[in-house]
mmCIF file with all atom_site columns, C-alpha atoms in Angstrom:
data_model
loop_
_atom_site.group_PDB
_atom_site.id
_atom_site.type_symbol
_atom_site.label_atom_id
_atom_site.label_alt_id
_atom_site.label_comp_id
_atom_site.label_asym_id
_atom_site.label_entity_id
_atom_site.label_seq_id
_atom_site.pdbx_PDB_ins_code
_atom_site.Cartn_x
_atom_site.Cartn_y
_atom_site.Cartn_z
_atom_site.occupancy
_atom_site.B_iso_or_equiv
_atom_site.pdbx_formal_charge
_atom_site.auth_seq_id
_atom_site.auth_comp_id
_atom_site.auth_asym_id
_atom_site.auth_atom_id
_atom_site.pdbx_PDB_model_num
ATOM 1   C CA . UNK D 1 1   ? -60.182 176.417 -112.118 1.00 64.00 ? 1   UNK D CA 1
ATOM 2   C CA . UNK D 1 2   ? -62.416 175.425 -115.461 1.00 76.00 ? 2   UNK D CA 1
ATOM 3   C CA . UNK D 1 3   ? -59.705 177.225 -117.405 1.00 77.00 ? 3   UNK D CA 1
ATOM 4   C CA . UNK D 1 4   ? -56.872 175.349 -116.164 1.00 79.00 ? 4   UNK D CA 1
ATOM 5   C CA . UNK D 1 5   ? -58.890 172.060 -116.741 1.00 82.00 ? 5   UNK D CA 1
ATOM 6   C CA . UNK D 1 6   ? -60.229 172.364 -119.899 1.00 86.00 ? 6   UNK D CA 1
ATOM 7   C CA . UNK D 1 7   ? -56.309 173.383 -121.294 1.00 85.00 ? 7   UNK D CA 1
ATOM 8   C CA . UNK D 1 8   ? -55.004 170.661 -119.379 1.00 86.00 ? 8   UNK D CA 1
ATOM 9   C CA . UNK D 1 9   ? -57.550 168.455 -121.377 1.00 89.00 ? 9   UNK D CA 1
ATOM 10  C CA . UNK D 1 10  ? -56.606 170.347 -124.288 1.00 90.00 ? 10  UNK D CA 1
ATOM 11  C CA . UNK D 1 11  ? -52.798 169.309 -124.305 1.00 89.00 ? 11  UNK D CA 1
ATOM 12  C CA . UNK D 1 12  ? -53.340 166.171 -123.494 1.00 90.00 ? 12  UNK D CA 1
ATOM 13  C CA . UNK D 1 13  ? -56.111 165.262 -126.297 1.00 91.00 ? 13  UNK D CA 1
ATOM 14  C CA . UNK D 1 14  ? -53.205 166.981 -128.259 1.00 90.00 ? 14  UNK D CA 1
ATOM 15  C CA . UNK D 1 15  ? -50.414 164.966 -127.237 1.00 89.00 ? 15  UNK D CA 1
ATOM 16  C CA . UNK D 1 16  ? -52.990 161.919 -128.213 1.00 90.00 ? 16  UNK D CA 1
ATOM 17  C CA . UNK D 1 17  ? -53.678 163.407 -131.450 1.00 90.00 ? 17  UNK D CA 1
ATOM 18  C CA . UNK D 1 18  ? -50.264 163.209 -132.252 1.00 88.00 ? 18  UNK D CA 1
ATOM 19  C CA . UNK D 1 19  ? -49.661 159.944 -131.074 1.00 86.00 ? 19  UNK D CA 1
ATOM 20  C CA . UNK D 1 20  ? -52.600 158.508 -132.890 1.00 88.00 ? 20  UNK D CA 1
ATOM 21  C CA . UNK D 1 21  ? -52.293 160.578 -135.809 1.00 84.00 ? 21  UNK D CA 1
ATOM 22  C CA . UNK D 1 22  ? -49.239 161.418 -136.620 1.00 80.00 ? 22  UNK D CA 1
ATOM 23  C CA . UNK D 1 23  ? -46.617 159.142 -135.225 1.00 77.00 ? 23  UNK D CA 1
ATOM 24  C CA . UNK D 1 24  ? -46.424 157.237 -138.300 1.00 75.00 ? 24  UNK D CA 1
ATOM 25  C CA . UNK D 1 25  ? -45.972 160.635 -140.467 1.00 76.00 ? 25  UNK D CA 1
ATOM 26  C CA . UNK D 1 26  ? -44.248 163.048 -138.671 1.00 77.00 ? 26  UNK D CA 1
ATOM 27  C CA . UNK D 1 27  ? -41.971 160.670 -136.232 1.00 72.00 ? 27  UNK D CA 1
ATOM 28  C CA . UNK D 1 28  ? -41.462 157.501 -138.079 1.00 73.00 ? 28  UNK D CA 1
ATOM 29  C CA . UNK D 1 29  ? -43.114 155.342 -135.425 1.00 77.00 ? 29  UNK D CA 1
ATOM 30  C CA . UNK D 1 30  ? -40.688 156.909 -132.783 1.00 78.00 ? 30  UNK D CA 1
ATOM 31  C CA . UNK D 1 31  ? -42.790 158.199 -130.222 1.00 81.00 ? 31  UNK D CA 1
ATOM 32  C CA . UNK D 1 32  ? -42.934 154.973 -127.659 1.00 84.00 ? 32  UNK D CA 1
ATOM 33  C CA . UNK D 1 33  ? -45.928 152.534 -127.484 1.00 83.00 ? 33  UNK D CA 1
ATOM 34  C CA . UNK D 1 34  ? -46.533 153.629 -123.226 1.00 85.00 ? 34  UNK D CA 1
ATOM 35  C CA . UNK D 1 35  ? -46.616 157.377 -124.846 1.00 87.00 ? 35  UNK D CA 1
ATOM 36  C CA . UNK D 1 36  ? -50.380 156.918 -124.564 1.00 90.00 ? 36  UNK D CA 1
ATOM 37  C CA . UNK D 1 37  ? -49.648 155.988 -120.780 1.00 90.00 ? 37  UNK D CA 1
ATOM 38  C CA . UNK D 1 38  ? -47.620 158.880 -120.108 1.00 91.00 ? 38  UNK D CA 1
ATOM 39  C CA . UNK D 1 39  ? -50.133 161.339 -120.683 1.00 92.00 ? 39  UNK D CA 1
ATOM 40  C CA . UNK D 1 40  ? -52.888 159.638 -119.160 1.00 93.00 ? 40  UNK D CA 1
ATOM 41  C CA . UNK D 1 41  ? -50.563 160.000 -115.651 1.00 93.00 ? 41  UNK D CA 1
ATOM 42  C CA . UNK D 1 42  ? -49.769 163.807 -116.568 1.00 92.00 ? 42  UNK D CA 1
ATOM 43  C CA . UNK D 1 43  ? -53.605 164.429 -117.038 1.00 92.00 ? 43  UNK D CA 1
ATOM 44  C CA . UNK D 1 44  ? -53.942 162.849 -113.625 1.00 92.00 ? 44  UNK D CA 1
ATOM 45  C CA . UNK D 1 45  ? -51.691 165.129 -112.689 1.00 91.00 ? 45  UNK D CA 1
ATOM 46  C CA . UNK D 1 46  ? -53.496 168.074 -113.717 1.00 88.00 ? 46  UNK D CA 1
ATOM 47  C CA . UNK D 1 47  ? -56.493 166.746 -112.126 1.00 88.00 ? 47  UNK D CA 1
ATOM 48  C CA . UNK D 1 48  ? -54.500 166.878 -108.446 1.00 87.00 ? 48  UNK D CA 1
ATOM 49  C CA . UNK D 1 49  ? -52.987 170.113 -109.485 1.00 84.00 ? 49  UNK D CA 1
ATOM 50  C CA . UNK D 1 50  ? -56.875 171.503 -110.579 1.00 84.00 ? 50  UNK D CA 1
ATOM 51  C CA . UNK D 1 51  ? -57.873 170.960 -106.617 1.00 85.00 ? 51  UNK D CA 1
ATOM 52  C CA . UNK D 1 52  ? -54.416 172.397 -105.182 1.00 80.00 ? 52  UNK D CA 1
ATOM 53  C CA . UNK D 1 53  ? -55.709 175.868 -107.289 1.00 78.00 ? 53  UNK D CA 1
ATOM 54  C CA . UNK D 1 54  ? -59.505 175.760 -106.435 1.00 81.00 ? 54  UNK D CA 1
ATOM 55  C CA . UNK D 1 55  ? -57.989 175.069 -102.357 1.00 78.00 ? 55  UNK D CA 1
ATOM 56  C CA . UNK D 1 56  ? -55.630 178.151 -102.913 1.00 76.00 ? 56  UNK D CA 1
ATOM 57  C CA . UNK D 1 57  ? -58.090 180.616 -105.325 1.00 77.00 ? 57  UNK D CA 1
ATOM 58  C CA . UNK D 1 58  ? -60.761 179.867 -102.300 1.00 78.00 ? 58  UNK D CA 1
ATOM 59  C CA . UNK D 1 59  ? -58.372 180.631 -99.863  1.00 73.00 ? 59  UNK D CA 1
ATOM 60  C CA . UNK D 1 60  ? -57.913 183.976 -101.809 1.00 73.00 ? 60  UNK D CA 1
ATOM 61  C CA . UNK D 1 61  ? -54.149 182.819 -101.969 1.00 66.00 ? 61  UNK D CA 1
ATOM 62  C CA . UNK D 1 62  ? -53.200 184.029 -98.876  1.00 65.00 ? 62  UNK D CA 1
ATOM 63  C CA . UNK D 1 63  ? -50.096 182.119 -99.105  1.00 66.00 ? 63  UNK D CA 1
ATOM 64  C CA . UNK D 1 64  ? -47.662 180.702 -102.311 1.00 73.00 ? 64  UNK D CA 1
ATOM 65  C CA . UNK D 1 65  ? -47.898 177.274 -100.275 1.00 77.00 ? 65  UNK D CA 1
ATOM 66  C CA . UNK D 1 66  ? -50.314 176.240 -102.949 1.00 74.00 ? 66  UNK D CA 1
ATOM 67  C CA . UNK D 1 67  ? -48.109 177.563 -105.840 1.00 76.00 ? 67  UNK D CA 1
ATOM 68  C CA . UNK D 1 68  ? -45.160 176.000 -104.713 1.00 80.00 ? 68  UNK D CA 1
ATOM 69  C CA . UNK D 1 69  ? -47.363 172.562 -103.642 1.00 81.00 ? 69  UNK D CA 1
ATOM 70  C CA . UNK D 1 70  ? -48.416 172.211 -107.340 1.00 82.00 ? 70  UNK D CA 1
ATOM 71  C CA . UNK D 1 71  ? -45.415 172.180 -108.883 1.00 84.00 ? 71  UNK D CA 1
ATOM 72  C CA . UNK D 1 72  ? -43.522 169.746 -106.370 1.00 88.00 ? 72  UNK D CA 1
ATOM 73  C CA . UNK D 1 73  ? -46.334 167.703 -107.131 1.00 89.00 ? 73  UNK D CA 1
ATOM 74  C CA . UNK D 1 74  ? -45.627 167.341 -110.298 1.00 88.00 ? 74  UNK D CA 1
ATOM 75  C CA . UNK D 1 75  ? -41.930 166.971 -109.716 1.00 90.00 ? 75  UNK D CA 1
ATOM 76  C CA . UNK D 1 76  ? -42.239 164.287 -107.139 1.00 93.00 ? 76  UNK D CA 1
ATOM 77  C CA . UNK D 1 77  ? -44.529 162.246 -109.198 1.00 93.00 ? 77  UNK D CA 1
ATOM 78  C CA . UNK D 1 78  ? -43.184 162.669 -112.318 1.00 91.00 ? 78  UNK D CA 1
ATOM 79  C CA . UNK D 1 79  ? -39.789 161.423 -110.941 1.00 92.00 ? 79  UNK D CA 1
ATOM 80  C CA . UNK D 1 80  ? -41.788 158.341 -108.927 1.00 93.00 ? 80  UNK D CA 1
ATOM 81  C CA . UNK D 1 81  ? -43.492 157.264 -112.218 1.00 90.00 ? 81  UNK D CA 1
ATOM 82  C CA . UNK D 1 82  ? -39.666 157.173 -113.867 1.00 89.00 ? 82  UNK D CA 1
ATOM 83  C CA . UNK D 1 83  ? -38.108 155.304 -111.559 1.00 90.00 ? 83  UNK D CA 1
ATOM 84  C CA . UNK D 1 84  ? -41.575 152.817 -111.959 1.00 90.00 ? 84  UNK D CA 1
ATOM 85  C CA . UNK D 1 85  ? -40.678 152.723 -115.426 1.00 86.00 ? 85  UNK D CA 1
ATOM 86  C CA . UNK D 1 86  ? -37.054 151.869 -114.801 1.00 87.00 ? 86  UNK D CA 1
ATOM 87  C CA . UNK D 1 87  ? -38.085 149.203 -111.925 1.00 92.00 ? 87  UNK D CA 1
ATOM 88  C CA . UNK D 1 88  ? -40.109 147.509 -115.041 1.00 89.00 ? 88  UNK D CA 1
ATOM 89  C CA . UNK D 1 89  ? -37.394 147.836 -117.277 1.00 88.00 ? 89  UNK D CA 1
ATOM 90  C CA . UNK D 1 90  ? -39.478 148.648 -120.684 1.00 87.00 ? 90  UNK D CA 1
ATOM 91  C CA . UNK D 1 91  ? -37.636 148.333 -123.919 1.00 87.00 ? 91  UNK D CA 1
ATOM 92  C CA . UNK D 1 92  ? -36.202 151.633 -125.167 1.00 86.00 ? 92  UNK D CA 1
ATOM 93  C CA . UNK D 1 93  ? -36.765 153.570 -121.874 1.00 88.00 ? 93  UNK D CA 1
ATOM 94  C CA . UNK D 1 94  ? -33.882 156.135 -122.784 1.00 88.00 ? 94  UNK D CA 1
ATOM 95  C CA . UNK D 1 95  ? -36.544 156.999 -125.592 1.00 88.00 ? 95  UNK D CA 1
ATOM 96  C CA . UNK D 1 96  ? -39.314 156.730 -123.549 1.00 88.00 ? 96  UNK D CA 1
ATOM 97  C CA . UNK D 1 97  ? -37.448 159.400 -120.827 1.00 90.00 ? 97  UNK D CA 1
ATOM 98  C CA . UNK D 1 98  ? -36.792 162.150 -123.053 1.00 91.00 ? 98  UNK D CA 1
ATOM 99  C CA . UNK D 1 99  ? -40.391 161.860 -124.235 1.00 90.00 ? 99  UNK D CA 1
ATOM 100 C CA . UNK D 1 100 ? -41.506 161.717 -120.632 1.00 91.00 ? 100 UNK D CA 1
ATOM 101 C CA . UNK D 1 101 ? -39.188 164.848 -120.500 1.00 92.00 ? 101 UNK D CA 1
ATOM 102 C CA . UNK D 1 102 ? -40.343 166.576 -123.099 1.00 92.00 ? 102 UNK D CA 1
ATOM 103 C CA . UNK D 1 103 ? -44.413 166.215 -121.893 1.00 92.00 ? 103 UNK D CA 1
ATOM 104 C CA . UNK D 1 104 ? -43.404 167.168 -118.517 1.00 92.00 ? 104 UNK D CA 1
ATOM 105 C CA . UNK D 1 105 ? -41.887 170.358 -119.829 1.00 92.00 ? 105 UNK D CA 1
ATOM 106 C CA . UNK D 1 106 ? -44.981 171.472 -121.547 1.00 91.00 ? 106 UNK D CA 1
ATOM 107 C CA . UNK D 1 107 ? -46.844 170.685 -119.079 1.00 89.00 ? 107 UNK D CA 1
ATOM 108 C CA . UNK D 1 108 ? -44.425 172.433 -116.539 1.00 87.00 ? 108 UNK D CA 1
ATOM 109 C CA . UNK D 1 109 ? -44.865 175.610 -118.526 1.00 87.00 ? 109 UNK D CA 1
ATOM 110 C CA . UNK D 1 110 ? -47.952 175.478 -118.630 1.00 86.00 ? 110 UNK D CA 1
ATOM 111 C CA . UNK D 1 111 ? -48.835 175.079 -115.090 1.00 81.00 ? 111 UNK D CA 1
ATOM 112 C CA . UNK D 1 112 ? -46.079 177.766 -114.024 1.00 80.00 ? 112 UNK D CA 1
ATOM 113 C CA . UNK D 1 113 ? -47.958 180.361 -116.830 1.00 81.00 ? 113 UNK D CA 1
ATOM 114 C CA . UNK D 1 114 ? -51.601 179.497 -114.578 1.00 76.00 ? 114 UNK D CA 1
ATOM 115 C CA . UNK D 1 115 ? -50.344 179.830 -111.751 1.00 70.00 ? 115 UNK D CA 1
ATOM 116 C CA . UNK D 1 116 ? -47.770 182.991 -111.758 1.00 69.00 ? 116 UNK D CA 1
ATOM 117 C CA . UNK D 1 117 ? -50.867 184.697 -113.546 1.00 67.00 ? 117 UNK D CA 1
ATOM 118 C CA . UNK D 1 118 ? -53.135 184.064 -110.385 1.00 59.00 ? 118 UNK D CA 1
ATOM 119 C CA . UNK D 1 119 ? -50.515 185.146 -107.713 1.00 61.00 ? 119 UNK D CA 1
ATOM 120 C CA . UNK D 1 120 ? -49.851 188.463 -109.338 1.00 59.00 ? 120 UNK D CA 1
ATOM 121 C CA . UNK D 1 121 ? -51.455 191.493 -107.644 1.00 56.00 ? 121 UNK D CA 1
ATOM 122 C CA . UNK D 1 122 ? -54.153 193.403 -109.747 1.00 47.00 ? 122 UNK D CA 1
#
């Protein structure tokens, strides 16, 4: 699963860029300061999600267990790292949530485009 690591690595040194570069320009200093955090966790994420599709692809997906595995992953985390950032109560965490929203969407896609395309039949 090289591919779906290096364009994991891809969006999130993207999502960076943007923060770093062009928050200031293109937002107006909107995007929040634990932006940087978020995607760290997301390209965590896609590290746990990496194995899940090397278990499966060497399994010769025999079963959509590992399909289905990777994306409750990411829903089950993604809602446990919320509800950290709620417990902590960080200033402007409505803002914070529809960025954290917004990443996991992409990221969602993304993940759902990998693996649909290695569960179809040749």
């Amino acid at each position: 699963m090289k591919k779906y690591l290096i364009i994991s690595t891809g969006i999130s040194l993207g999502f960076l860029l943007l923060f770093f570069g062009a928050n200031d320009v293109l937002f107006a200093s909107k995007l929040h300061s634990k932006f940087p955090a978020m995607i760290f966790f997301f390209f965590l994420q896609s590290l746990v999600v990496s194995w899940l599709l090397y278990e499966g692809k060497k399994n010769n997906w025999e079963s959509p267990i590992y399909a289905l595995g990777t994306v409750t992953f990411r829903l089950l985390t993604g809602l446990f790292f919320l509800g950290i950032l709620m417990y902590m109560k960080i200033d402007g965490i409505k803002a914070l949530m529809v960025q954290f929203m917004a990443v996991y969407l992409v990221y969602l896609i993304f993940e759902l485009f990998t693996v649909l395309s290695n569960l179809r039949r040749n």
